[in-house]
mmCIF file of C-alpha atoms and ligand atoms in Angstrom:
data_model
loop_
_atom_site.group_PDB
_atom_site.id
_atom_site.type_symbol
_atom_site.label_atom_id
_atom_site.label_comp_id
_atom_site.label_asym_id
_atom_site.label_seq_id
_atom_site.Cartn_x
_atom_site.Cartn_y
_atom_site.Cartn_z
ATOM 1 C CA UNK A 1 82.242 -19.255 -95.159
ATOM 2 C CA UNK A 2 80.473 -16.214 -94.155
ATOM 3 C CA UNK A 3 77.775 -18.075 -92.202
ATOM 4 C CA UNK A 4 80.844 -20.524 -90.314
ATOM 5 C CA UNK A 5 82.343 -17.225 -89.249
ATOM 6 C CA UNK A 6 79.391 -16.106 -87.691
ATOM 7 C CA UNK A 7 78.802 -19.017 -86.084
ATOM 8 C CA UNK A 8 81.725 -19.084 -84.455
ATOM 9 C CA UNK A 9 81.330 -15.522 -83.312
ATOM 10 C CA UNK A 10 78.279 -16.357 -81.728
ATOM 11 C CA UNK A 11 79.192 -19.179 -79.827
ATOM 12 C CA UNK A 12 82.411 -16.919 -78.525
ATOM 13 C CA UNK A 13 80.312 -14.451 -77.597
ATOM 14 C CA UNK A 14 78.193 -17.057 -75.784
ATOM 15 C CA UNK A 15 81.386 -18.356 -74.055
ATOM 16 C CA UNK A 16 82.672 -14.848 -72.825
ATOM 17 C CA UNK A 17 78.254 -14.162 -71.324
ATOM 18 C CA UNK A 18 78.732 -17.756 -69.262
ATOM 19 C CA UNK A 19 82.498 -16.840 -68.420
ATOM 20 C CA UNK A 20 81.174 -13.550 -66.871
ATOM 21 C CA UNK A 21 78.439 -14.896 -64.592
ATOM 22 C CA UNK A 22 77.787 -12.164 -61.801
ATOM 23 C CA UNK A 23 79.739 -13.144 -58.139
ATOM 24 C CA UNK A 24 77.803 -14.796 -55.962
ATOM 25 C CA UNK A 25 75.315 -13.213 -53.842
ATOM 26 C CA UNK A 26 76.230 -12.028 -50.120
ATOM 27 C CA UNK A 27 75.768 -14.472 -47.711
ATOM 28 C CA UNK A 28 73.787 -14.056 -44.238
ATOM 29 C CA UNK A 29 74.078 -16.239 -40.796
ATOM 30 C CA UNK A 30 73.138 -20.035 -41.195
ATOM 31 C CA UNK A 31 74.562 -19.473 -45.054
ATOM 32 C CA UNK A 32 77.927 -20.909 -44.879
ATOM 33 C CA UNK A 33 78.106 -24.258 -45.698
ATOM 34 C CA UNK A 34 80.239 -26.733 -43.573
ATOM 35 C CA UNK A 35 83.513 -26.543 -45.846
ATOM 36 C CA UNK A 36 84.623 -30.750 -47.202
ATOM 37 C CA UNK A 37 88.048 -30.138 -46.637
ATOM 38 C CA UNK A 38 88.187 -28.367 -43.259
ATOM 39 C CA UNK A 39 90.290 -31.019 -41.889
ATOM 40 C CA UNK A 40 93.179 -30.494 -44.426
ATOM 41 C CA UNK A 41 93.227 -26.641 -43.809
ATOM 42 C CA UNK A 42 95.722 -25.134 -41.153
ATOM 43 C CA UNK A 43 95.103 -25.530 -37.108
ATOM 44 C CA UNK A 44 94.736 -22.382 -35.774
ATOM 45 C CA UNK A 45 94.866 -23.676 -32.467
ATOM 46 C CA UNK A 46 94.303 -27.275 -31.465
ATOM 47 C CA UNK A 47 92.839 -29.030 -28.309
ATOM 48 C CA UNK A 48 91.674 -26.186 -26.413
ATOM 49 C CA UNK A 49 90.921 -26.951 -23.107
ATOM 50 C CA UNK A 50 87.477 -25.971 -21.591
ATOM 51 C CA UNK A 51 86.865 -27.275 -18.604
ATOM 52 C CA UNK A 52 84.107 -25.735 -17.117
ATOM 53 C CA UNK A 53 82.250 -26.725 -20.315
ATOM 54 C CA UNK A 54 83.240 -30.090 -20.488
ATOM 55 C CA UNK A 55 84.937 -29.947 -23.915
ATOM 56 C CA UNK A 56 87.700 -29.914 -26.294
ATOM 57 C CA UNK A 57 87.544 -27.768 -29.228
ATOM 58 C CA UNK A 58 89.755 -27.412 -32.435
ATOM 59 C CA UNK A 59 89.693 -24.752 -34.722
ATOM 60 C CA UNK A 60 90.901 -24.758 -38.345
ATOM 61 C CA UNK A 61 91.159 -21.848 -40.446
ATOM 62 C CA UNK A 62 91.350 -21.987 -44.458
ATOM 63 C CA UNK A 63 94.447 -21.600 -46.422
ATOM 64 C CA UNK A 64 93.627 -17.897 -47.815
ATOM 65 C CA UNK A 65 93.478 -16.519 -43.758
ATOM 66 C CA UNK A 66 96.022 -18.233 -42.761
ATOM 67 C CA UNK A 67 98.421 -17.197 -45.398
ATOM 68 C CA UNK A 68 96.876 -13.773 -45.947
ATOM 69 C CA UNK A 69 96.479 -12.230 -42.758
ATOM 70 C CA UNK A 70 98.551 -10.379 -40.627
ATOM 71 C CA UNK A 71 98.226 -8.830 -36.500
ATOM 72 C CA UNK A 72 98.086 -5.318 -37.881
ATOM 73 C CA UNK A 73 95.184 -5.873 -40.446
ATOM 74 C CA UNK A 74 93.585 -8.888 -39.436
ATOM 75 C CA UNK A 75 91.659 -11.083 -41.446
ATOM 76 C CA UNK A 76 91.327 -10.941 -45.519
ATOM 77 C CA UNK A 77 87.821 -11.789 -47.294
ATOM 78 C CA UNK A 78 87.200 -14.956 -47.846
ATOM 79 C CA UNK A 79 88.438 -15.782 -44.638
ATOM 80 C CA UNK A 80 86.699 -18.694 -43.284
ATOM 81 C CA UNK A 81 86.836 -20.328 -39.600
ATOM 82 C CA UNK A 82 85.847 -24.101 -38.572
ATOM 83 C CA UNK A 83 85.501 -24.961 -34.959
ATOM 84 C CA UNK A 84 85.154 -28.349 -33.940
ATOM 85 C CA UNK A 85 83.543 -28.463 -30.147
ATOM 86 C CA UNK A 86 84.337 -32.036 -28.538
ATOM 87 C CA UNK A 87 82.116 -33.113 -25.548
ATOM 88 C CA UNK A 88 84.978 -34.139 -22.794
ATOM 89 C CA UNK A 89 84.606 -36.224 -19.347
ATOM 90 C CA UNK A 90 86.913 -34.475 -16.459
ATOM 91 C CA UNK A 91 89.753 -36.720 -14.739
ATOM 92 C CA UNK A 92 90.840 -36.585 -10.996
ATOM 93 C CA UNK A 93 93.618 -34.432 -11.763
ATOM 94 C CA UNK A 94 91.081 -31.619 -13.641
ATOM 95 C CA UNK A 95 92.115 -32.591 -17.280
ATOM 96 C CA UNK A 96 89.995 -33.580 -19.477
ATOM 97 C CA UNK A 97 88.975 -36.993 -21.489
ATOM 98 C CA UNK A 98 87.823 -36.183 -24.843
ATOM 99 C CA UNK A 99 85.027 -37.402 -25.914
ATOM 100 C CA UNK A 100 82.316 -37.131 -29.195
ATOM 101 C CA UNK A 101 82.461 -34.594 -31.606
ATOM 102 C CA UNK A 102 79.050 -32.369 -30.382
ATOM 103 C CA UNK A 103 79.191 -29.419 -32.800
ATOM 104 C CA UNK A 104 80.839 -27.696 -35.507
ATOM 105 C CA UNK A 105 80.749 -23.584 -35.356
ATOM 106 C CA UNK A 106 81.844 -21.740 -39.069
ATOM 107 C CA UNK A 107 82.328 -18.452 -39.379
ATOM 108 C CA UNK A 108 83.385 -16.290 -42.921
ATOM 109 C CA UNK A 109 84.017 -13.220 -43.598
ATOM 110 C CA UNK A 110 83.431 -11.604 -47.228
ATOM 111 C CA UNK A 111 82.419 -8.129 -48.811
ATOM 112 C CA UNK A 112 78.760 -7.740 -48.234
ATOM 113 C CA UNK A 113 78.206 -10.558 -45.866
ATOM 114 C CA UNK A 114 75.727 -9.834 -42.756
ATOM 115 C CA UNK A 115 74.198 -7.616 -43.860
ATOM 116 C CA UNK A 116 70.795 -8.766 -42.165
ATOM 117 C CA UNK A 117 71.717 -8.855 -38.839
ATOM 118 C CA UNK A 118 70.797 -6.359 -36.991
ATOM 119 C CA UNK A 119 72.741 -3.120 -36.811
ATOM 120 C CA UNK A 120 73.360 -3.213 -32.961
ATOM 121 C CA UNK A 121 74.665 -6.725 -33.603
ATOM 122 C CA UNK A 122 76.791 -6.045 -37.002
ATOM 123 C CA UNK A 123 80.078 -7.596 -36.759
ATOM 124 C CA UNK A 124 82.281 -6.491 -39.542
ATOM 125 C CA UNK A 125 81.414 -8.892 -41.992
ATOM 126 C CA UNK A 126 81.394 -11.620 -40.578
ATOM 127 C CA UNK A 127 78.665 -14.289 -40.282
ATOM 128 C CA UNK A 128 78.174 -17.814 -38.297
ATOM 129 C CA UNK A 129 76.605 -21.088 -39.602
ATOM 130 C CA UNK A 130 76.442 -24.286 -36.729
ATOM 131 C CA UNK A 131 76.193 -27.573 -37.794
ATOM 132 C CA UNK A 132 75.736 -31.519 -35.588
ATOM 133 C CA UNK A 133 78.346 -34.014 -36.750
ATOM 134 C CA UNK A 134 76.507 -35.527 -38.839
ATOM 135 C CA UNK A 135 75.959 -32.376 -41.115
ATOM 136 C CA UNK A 136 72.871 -30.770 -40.459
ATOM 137 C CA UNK A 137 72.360 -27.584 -39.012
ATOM 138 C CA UNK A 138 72.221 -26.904 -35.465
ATOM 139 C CA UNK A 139 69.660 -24.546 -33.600
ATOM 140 C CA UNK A 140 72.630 -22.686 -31.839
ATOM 141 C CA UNK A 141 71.113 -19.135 -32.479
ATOM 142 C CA UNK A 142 73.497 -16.584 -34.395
ATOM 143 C CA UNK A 143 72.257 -13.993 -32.004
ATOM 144 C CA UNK A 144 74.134 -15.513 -29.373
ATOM 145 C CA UNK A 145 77.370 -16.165 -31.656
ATOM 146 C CA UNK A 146 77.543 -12.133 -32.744
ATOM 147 C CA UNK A 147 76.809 -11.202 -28.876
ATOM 148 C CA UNK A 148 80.057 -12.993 -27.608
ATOM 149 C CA UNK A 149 82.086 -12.521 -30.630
ATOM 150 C CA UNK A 150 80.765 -8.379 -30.767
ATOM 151 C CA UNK A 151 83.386 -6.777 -28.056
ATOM 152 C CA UNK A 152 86.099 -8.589 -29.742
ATOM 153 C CA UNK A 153 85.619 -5.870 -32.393
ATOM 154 C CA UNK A 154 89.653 -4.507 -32.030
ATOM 155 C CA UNK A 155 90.506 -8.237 -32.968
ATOM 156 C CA UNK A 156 88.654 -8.293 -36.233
ATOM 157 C CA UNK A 157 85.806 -10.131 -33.710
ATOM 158 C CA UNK A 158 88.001 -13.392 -33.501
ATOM 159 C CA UNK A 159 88.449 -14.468 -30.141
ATOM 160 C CA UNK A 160 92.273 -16.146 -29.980
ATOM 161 C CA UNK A 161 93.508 -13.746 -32.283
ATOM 162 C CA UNK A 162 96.568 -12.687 -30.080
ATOM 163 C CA UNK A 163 97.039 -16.414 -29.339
ATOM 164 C CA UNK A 164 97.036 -17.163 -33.306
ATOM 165 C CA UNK A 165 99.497 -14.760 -34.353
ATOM 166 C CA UNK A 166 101.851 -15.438 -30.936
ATOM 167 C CA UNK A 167 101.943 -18.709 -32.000
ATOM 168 C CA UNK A 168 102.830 -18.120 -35.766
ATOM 169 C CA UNK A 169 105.829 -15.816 -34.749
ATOM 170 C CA UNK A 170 107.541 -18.500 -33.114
HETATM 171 C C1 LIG B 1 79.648 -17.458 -24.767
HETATM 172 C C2 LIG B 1 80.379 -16.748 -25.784
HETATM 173 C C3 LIG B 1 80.413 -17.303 -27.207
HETATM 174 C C4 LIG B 1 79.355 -17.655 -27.975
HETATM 175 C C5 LIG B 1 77.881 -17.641 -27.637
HETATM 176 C C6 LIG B 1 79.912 -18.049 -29.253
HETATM 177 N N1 LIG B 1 81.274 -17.941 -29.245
HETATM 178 FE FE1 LIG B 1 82.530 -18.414 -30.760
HETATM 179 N N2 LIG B 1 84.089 -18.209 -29.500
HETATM 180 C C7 LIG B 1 84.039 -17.774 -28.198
HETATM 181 C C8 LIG B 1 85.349 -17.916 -27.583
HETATM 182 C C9 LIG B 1 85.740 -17.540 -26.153
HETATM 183 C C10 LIG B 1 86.191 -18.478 -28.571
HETATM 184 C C11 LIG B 1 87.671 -18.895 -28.453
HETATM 185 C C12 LIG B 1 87.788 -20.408 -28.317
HETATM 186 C C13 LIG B 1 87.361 -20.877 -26.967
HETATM 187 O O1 LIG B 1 87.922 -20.429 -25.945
HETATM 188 O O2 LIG B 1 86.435 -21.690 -26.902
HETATM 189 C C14 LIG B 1 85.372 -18.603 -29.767
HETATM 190 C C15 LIG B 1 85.866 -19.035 -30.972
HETATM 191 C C16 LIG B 1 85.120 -19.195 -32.102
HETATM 192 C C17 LIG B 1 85.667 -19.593 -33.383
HETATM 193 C C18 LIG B 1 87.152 -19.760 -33.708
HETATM 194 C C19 LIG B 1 87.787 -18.420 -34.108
HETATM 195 C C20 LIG B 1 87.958 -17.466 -32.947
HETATM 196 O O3 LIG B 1 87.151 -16.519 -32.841
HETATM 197 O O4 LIG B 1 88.885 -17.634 -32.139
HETATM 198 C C21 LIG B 1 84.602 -19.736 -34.215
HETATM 199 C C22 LIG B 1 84.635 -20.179 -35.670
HETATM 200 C C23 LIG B 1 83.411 -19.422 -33.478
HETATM 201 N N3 LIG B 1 83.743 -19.081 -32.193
HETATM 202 C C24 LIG B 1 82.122 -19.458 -33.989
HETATM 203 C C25 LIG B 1 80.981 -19.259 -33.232
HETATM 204 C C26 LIG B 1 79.631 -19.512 -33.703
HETATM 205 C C27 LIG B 1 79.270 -19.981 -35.086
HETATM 206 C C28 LIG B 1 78.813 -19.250 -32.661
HETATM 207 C C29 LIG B 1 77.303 -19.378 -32.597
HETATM 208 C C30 LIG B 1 76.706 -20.614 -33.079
HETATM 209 C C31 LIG B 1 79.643 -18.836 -31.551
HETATM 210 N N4 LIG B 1 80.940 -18.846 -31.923
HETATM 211 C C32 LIG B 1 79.142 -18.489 -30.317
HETATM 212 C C33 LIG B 1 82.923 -17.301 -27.558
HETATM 213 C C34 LIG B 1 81.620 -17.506 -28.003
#
């Protein structure tokens, strides 16, 4: 009996070490994966014109930011961003056909994350992955994301943040 009762101890004890497995480690730029289910989260904004650059983009951002965050305090961890960049032909009239899927940007946010980039470059918490269609990663340099996205610091860095929450309080 004795021996059964130990045994059982043990292998609760063992459950409760494998239950408690340390959170994952912080994640830097070119980290974040490209998220399966991007396509089922929210639109934050869809079929954003960009002329000049010949292309379409959508953006999608996951259930947790969407439901968690508000214009006063921005964006919660574990916020993540997809944005799908379309390449787009230009009409007569100026608007645009659009075309192939060219890229998809990511960006996250979660405690810790970043913190390799460089200090003059630090954006919150925030980090930026860029993948081709098919999957792979792109060479789009994360220097060049955290540049642009940098003086949009007072927006929590995202750049259609009053457009987002306009659009929500309708
Ligand atoms: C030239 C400036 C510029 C660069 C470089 C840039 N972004 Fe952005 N980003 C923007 C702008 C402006 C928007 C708003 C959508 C639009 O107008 O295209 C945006 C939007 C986004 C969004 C949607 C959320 C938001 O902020 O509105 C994501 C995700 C994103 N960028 C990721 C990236 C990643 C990843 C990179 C680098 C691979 C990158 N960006 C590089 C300017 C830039």
């Amino acid at each position: 009996m004795k021996k059964i009762v130990l045994g059982l101890a043990i292998s609760l004890a063992a459950g409760a070490c494998s239950m408690m497995q340390p959170p994952p480690p912080p994640l830097n730029d070119g980290e974040l994966a490209l998220p399966a289910d991007y396509k089922t989260w929210p639109k934050f904004l869809s079929n954003i014109q960009k002329a000049e650059a010949k292309q379409i983009r959508e953006i999608y951002v996951n259930p947790k930011g969407h439901s968690q965050s508000t214009r006063e305090a921005g964006f919660p961890y574990g916020t993540q961003f997809v944005m799908e960049i379309y390449s787009a032909t230009p009409n007569a009239d100026g608007t645009l056909n659009r075309g192939n899927l060219a890229k998809v940007f990511v960006m996250g946010k979660d405690k810790g994350w970043g913190a390799n980039a460089p200090e003059s470059l630090k954006n919150g918490e925030w980090i930026y992955s860029a993948y081709l269609p098919d999957g792979k990663a792109s060479s789009d340099s994360p220097v060049a994301c955290r540049g642009c996205h940098l003086p949009l610091a007072p927006k929590d860095f995202v750049a259609r943040y009053d457009e987002y929450f306009d659009k929500r309080a309708k």
